PDB file of C-alpha atoms in Angstrom:
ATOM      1  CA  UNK A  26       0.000   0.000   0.000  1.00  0.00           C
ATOM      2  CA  UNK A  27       1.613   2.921  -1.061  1.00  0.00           C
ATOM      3  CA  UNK A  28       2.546   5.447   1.707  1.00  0.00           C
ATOM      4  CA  UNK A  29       3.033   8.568   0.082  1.00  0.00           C
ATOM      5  CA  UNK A  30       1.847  10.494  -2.751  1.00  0.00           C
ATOM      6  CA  UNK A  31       5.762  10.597  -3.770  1.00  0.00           C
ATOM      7  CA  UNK A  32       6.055   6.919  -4.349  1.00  0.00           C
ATOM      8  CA  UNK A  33       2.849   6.886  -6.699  1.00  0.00           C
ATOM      9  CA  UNK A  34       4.177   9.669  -9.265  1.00  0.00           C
ATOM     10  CA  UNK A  35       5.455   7.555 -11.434  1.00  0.00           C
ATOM     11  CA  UNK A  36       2.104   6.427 -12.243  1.00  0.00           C
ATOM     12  CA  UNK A  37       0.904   9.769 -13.407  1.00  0.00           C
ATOM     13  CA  UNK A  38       1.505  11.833 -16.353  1.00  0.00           C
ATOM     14  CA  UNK A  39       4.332  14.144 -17.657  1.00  0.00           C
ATOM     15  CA  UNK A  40       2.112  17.252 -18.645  1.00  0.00           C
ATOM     16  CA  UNK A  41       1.288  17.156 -15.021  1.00  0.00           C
ATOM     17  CA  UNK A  42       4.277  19.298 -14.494  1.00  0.00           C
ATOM     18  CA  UNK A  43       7.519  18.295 -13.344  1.00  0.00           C
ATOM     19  CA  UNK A  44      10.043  14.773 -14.425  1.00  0.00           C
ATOM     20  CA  UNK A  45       8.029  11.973 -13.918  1.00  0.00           C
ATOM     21  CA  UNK A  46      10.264   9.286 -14.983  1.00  0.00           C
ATOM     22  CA  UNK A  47      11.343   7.312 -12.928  1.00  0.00           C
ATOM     23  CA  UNK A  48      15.235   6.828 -11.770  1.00  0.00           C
ATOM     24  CA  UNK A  49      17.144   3.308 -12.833  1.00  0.00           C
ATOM     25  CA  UNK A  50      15.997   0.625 -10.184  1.00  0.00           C
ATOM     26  CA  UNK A  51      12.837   2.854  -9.383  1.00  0.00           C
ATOM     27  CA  UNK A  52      10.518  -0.418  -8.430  1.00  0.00           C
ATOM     28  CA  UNK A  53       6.406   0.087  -8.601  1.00  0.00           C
ATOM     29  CA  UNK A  54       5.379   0.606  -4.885  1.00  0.00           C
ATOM     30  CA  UNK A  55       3.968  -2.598  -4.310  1.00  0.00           C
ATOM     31  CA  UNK A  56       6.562  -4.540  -5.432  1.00  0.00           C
ATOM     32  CA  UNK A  57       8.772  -3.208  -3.423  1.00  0.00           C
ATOM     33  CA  UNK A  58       7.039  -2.994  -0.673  1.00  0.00           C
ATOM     34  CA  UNK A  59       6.341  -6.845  -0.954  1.00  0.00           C
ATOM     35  CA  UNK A  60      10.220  -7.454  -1.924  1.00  0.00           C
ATOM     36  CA  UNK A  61      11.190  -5.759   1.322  1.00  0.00           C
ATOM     37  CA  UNK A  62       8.866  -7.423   3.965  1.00  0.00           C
ATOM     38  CA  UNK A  63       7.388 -10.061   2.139  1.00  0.00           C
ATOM     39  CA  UNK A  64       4.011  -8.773   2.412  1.00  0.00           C
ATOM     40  CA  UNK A  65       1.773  -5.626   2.280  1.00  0.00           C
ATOM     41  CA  UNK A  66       1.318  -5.041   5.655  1.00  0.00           C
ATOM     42  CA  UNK A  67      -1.238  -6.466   7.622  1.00  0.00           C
ATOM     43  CA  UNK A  68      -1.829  -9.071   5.044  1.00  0.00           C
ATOM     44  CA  UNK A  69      -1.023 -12.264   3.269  1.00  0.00           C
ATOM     45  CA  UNK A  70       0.189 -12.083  -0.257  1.00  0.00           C
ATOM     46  CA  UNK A  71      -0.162 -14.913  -2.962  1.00  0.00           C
ATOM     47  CA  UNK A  72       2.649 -16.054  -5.662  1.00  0.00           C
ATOM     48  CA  UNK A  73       2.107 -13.937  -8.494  1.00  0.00           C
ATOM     49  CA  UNK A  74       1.548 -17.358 -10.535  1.00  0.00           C
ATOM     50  CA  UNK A  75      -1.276 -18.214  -8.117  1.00  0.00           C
ATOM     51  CA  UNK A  76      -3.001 -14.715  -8.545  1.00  0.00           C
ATOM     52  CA  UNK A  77      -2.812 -15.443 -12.001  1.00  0.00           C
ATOM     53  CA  UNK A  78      -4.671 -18.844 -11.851  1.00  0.00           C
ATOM     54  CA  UNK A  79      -6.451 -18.858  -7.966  1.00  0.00           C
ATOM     55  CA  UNK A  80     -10.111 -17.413  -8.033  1.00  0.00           C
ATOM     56  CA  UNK A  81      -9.881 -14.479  -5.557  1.00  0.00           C
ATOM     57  CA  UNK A  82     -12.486 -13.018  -3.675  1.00  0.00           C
ATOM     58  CA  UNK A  83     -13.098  -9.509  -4.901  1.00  0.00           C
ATOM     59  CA  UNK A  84     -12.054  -6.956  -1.726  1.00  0.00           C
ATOM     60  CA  UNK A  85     -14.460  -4.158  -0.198  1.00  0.00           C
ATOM     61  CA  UNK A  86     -13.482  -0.833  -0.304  1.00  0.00           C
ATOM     62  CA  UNK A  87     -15.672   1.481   1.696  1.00  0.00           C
ATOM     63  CA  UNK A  88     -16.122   5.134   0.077  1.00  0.00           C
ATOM     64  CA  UNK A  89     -17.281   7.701   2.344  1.00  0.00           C
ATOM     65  CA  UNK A  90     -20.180   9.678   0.340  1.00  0.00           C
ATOM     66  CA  UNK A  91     -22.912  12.088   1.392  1.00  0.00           C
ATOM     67  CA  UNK A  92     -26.465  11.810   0.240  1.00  0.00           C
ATOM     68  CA  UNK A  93     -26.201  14.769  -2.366  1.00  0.00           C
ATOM     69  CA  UNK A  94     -22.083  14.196  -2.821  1.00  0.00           C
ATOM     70  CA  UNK A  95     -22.299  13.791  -6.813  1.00  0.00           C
ATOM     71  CA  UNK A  96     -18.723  14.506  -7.873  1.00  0.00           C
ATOM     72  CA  UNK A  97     -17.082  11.954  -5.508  1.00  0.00           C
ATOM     73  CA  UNK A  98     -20.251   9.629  -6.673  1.00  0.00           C
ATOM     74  CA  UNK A  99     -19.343   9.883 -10.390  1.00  0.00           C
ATOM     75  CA  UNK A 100     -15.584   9.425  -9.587  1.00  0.00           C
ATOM     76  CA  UNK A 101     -16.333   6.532  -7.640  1.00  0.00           C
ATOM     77  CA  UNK A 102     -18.338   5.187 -10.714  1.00  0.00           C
ATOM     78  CA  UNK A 103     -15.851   5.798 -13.082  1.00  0.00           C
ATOM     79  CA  UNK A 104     -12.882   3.903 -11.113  1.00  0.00           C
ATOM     80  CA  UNK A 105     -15.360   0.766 -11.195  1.00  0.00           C
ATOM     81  CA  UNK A 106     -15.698   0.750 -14.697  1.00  0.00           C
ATOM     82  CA  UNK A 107     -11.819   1.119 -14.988  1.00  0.00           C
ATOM     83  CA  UNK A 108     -11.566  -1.631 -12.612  1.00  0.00           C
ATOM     84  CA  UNK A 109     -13.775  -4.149 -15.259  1.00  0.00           C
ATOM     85  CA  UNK A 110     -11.362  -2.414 -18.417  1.00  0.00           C
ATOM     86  CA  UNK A 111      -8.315  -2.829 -16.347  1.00  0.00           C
ATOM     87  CA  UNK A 112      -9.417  -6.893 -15.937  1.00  0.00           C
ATOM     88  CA  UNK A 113     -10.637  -7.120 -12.265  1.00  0.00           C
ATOM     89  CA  UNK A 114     -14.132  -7.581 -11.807  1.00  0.00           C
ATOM     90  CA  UNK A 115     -16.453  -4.583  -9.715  1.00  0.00           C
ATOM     91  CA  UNK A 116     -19.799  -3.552  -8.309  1.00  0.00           C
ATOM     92  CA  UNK A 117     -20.982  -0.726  -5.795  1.00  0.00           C
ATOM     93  CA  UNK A 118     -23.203  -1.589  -2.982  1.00  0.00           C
ATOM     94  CA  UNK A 119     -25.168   1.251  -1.892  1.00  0.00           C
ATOM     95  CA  UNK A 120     -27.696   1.527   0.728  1.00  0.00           C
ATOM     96  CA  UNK A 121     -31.511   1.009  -0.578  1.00  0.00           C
ATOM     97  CA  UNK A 122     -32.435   4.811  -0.332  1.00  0.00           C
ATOM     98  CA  UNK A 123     -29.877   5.802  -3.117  1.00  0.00           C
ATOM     99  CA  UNK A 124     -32.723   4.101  -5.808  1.00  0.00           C
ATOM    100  CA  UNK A 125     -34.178   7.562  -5.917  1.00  0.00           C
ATOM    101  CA  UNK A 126     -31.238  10.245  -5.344  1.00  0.00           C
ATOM    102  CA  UNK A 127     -29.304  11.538  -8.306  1.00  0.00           C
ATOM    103  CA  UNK A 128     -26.039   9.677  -7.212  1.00  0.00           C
ATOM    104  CA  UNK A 129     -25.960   6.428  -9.355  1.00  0.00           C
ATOM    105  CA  UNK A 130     -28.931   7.682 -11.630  1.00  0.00           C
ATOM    106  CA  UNK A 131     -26.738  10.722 -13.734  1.00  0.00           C
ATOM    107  CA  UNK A 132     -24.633   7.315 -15.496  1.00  0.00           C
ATOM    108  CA  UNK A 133     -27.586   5.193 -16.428  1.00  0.00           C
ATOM    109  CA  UNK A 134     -26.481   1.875 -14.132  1.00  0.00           C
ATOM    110  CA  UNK A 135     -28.699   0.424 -15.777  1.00  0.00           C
ATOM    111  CA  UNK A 136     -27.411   0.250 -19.084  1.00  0.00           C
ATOM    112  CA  UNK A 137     -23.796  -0.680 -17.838  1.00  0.00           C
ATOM    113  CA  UNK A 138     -23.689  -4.310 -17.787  1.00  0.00           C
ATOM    114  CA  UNK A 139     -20.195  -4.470 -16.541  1.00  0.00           C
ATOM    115  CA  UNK A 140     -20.696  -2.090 -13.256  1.00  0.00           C
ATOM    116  CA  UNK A 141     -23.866  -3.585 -11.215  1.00  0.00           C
ATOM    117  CA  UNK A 142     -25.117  -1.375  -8.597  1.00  0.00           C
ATOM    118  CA  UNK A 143     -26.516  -3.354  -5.911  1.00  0.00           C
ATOM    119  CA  UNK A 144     -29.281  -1.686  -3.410  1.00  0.00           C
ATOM    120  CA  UNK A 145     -28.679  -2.965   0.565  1.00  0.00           C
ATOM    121  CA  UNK A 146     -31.102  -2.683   3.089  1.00  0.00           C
ATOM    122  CA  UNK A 147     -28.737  -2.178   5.996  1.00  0.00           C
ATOM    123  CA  UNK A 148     -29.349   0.394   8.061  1.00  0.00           C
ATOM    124  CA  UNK A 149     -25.955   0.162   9.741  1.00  0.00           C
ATOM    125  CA  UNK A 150     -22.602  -0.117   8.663  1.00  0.00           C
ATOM    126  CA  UNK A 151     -21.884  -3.869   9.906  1.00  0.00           C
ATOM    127  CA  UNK A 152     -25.103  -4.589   7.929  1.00  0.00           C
ATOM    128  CA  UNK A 153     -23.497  -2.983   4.696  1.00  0.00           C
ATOM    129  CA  UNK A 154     -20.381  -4.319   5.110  1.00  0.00           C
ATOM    130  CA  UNK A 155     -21.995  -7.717   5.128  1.00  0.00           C
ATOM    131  CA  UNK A 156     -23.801  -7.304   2.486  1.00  0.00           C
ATOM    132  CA  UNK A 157     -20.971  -5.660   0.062  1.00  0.00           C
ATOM    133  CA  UNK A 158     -18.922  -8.998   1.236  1.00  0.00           C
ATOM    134  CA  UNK A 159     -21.882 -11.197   0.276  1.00  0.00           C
ATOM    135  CA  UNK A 160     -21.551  -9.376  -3.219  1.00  0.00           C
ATOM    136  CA  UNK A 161     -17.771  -9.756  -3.034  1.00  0.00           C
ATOM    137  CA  UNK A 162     -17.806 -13.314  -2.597  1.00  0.00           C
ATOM    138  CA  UNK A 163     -20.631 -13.532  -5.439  1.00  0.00           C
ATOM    139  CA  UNK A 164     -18.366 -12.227  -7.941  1.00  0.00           C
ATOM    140  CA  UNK A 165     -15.080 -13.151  -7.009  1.00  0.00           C
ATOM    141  CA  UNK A 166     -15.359 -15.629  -9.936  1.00  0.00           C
ATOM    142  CA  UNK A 167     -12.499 -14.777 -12.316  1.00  0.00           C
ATOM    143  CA  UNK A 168      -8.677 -14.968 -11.372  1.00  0.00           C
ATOM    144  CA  UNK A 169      -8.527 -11.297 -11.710  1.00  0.00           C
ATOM    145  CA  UNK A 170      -9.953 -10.113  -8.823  1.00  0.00           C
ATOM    146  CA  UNK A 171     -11.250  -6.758  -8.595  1.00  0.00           C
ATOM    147  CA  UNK A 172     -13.346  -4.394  -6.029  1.00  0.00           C
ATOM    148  CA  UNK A 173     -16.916  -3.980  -4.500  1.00  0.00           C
ATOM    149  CA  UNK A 174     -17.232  -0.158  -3.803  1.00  0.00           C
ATOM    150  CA  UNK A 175     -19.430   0.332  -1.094  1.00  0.00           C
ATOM    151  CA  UNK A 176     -21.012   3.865  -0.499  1.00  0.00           C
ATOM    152  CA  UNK A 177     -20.397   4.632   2.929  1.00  0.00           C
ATOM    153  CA  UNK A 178     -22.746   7.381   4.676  1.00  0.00           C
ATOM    154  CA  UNK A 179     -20.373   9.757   6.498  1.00  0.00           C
ATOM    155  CA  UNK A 180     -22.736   9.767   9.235  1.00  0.00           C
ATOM    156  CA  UNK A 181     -22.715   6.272  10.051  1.00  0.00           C
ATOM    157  CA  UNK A 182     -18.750   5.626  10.267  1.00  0.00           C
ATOM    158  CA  UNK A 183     -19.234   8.360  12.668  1.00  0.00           C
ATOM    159  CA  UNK A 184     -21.268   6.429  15.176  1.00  0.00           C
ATOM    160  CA  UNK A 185     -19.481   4.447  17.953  1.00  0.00           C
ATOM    161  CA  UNK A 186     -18.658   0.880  16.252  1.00  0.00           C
ATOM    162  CA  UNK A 187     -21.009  -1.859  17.639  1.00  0.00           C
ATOM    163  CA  UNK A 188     -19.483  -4.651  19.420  1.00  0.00           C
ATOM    164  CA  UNK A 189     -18.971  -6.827  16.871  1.00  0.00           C
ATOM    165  CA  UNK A 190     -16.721  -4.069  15.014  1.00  0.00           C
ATOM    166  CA  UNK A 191     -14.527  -3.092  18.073  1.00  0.00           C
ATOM    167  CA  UNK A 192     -11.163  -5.394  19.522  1.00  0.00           C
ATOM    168  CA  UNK A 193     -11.600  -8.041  21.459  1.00  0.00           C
ATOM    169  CA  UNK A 194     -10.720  -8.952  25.158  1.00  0.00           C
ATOM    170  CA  UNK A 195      -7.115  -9.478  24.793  1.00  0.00           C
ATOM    171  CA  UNK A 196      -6.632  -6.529  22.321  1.00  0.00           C
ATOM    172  CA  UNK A 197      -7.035  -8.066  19.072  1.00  0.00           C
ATOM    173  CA  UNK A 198      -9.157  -6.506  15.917  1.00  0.00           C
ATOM    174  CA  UNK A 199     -12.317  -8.377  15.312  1.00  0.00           C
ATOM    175  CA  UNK A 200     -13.007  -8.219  11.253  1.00  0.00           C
ATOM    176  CA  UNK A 201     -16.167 -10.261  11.189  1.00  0.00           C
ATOM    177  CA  UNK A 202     -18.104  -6.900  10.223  1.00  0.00           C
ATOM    178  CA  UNK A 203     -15.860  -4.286  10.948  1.00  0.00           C
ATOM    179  CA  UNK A 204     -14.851  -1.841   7.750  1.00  0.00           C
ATOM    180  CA  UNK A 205     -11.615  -2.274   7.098  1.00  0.00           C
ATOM    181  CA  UNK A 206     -10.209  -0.147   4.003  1.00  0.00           C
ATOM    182  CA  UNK A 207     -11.575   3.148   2.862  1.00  0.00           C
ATOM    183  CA  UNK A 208     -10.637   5.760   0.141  1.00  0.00           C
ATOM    184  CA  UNK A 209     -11.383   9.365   0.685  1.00  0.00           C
ATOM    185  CA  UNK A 210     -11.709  12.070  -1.867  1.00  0.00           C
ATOM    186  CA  UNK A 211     -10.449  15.228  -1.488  1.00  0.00           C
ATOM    187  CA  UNK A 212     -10.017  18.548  -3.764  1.00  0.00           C
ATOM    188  CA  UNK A 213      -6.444  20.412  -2.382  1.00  0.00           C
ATOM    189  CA  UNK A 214      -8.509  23.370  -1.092  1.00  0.00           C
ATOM    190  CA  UNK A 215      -7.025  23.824   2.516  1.00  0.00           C
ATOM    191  CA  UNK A 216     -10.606  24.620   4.179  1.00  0.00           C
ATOM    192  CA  UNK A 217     -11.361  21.032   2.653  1.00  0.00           C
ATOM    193  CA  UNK A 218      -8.364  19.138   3.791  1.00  0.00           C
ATOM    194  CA  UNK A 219      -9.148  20.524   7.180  1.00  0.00           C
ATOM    195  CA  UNK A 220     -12.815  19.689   7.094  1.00  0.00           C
ATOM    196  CA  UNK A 221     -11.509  15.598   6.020  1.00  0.00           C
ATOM    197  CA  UNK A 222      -8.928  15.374   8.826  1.00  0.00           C
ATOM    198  CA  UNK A 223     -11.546  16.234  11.008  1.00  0.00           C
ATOM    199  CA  UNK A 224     -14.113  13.476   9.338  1.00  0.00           C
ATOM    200  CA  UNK A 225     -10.974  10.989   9.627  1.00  0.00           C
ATOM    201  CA  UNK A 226     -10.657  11.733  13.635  1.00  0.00           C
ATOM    202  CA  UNK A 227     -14.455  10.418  14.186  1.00  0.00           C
ATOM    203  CA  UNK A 228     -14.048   7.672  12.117  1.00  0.00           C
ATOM    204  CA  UNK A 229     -10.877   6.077  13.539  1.00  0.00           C
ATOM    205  CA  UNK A 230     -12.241   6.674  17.181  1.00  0.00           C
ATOM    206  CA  UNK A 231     -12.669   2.622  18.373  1.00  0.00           C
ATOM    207  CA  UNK A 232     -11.193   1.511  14.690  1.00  0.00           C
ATOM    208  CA  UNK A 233      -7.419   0.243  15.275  1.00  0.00           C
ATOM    209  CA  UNK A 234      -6.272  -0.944  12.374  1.00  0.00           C
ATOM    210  CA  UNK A 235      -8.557   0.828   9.798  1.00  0.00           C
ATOM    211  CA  UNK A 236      -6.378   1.505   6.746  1.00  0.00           C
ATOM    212  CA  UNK A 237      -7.224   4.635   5.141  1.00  0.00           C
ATOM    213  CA  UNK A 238      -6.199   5.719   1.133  1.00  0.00           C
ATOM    214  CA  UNK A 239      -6.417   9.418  -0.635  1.00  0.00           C
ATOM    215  CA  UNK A 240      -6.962  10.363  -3.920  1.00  0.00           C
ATOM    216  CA  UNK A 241      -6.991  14.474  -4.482  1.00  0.00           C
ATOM    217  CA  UNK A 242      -8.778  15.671  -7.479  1.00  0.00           C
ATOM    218  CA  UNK A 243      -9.221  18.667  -9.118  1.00  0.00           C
ATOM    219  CA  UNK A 244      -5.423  19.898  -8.885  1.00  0.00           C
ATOM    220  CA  UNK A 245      -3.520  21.352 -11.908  1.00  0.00           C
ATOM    221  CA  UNK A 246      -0.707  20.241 -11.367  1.00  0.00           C
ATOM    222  CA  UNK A 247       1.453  17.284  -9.097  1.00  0.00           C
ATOM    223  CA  UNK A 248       2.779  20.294  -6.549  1.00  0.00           C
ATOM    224  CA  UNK A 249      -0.518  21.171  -6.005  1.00  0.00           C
ATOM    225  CA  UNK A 250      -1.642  17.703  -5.091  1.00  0.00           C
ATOM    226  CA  UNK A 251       1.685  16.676  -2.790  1.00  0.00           C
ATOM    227  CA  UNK A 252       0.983  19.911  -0.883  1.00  0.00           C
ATOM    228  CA  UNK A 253      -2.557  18.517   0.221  1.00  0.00           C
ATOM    229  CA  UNK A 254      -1.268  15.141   0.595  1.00  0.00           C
ATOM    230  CA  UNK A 255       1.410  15.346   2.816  1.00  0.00           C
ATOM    231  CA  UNK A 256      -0.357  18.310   5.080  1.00  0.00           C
ATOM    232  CA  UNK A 257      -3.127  15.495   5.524  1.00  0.00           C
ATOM    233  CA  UNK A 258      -0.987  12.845   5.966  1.00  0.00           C
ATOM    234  CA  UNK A 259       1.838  14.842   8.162  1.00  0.00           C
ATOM    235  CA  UNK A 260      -1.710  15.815  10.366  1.00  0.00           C
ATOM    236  CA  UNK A 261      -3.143  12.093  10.715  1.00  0.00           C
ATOM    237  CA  UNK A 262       0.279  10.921  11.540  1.00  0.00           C
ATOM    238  CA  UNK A 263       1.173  13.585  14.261  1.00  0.00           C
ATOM    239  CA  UNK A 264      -2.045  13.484  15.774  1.00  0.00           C
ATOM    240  CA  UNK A 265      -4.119  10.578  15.409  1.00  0.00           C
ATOM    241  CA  UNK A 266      -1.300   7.748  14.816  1.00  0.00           C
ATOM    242  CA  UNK A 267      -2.407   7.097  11.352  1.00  0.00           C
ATOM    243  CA  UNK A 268      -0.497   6.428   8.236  1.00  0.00           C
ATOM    244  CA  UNK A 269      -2.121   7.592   5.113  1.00  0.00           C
ATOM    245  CA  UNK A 270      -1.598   5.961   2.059  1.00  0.00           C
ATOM    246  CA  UNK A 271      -1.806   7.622  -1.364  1.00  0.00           C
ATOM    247  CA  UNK A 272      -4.137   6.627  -4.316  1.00  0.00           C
ATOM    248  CA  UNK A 273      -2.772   9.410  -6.339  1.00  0.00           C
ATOM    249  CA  UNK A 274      -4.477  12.310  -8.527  1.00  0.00           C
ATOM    250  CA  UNK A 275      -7.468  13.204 -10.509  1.00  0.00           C
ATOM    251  CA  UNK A 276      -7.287  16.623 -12.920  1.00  0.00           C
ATOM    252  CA  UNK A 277      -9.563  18.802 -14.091  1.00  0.00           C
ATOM    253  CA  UNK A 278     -12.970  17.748 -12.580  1.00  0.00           C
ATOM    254  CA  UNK A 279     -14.388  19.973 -15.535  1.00  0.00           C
ATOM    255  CA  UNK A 280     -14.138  16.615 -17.719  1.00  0.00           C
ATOM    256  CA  UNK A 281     -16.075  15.058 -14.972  1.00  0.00           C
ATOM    257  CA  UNK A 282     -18.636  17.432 -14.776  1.00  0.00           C
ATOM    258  CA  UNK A 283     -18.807  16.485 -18.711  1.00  0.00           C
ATOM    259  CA  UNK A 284     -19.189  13.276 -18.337  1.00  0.00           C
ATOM    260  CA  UNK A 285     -21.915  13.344 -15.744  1.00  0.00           C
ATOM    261  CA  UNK A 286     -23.907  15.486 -18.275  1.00  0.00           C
ATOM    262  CA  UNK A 287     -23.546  12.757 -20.681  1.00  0.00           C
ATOM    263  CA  UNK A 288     -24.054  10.120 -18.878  1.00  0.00           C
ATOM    264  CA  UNK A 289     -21.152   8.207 -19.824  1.00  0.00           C
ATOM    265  CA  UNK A 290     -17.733   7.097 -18.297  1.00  0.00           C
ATOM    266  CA  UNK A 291     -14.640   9.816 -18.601  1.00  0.00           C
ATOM    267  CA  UNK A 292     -12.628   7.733 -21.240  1.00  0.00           C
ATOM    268  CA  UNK A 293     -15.277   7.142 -23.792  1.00  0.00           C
ATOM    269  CA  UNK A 294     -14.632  11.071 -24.444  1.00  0.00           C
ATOM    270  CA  UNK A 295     -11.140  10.917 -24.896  1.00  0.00           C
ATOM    271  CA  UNK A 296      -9.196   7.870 -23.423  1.00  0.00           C
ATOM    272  CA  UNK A 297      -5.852   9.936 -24.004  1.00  0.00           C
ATOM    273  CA  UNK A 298      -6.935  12.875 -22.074  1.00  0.00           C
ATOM    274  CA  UNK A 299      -4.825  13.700 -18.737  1.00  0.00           C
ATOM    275  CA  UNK A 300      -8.070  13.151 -16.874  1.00  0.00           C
ATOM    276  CA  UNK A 301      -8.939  10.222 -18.288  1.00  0.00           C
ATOM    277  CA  UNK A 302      -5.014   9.119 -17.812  1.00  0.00           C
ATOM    278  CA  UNK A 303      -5.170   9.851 -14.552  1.00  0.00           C
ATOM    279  CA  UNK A 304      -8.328   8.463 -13.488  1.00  0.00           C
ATOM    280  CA  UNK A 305      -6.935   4.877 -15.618  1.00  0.00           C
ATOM    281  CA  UNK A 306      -3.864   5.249 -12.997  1.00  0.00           C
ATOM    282  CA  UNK A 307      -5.206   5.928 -10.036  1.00  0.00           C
ATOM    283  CA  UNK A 308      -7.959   2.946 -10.805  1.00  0.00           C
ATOM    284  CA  UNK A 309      -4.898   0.776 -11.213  1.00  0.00           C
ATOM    285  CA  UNK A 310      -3.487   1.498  -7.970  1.00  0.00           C
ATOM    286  CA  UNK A 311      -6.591   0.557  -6.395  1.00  0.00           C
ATOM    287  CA  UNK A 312      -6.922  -2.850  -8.456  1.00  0.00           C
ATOM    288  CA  UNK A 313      -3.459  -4.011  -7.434  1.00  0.00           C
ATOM    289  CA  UNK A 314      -3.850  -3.288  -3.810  1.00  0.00           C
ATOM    290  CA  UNK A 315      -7.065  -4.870  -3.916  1.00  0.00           C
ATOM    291  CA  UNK A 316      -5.176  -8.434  -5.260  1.00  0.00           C
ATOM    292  CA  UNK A 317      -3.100  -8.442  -3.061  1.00  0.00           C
ATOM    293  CA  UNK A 318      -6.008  -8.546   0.046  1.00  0.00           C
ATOM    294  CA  UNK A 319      -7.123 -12.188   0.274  1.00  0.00           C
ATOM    295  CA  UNK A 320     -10.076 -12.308   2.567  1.00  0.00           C
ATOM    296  CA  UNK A 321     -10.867 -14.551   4.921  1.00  0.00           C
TER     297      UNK A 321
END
């Protein structure tokens, strides 16, 4: 899991600004975070010829979205369908009254047979995350893999965790029901970063162990975006104990905002694009993590 927004950069694009190649020897974040300990951390990693054959179970990401959050909906939308181009399989599990909001509705689900989004009747988050890893297990059918998105209301990773969700008597993390990987969204606006460290505090309150990812859209440039990173992650890691870990960049929303009027996914306009490019890499990032979680 990458830690900083520094060791994803390679991924991204040169018009970003700045020499993005990277130096002789530069490995790709996960593999050398897997050449150095053996592992991601905090997890079990497979052979690379047994990902390549084993059916794996796809993994749950949790995305905290409000009710009338549209942007970070559509972006969330788009990385699934770059999940199913990229090879991995993907669905987002949403809870039941999303049928009727404008979230899911502006990219006609219905008429994207690769992306299903599935409509849970939890009320809580255990109850979601049970049902996204019902859907996980479901579709964990192909050797590729791949990711169940699960919108997240803000509100209820705010509550205390139920019992089920908290550690146990001697101190160990209980992961029956308990959400274990997130990605946030956030633009590089400082009022914004400050409102999401703020978010983060009440949702790692009674969560050791929750592993928390960034993506920050809607910079110009790869400056812009490392600034918000690392005051986000310098503030999580001062103050609450908690190590980010980057997902990268998204540019210009504006082709977002196009897309969502057209109902159709960022690369169909123009696949060579910097913001389709970008979205493509930071989907990527997301798709190998996600292989290399095998769940229980």
């Amino acid at each position: 899991m990458p830690r900083d927004l520094s060791d994803v950069l390679h991924f991204f694009l040169p018009e970003l600004g700045g020499d993005l190649e990277s130096p002789p020897g530069h490995a790709r974040p996960f593999a050398r975070e897997r050449a150095a300990t053996g592992a991601a951390p905090g997890r079990r990693s497979l052979p690379a010829r047994e990902i390549g054959t084993r059916r794996l179970p796809l993994s749950v990401l949790g995305v905290p979205i409000g009710e009338r959050d549209v942007v970070h909906a559509a972006y969330t939308w788009n990385l699934a369908r770059e999940t199913v181009r990229l090879g991995g399989a993907s669905a987002i599990v949403t809870p039941l009254t999303d049928r009727d909001s404008p979230l899911w509705s502006a990219h006609d689900p219905a008429g994207a047979t690769d992306v299903e989004v599935v409509y849970s009747t939890a009320d809580d988050l255990a109850g979601l995350r049970r049902h996204a890893e019902r859907v996980a297990r479901e579709r964990g059918r192909t050797a590729g893999g791949g990711i169940v998105f699960t919108r997240i209301p803000p509100a209820w990773l705010a509550d205390t965790p139920p019992e089920d969700e908290k550690p146990d008597g001697d101190g160990r993390r209980r992961l029956d029901d308990a959400i274990r990987w997130l990605l946030v969204f956030t633009s590089a606006r400082p009022r914004e970063i400050d409102a999401v460290f703020e978010r983060i505090q009440r949702w790692v309150r009674g969560r050791p162990g929750l592993e928390i990812g960034v993506t920050v859209h809607g910079v110009h440039g790869i400056e812009e975006a490392r600034e918000a990173f690392d005051g986000l992650a310098r503030g999580c890691d001062e103050r609450l104990r908690l190590p980010l870990a980057s997902y990268g960049l998204l540019v210009d929303d504006l082709e977002l905002y196009r897309s969502i009027a057209a109902g159709r996914p960022m690369h169909e306009a123009d696949r060579d694009a910097p913001a389709a490019r970008s979205l493509t890499d930071v989907a990527r990032l997301l798709y190998e993590d996600a292989r290399s979680r095998v769940l229980g």
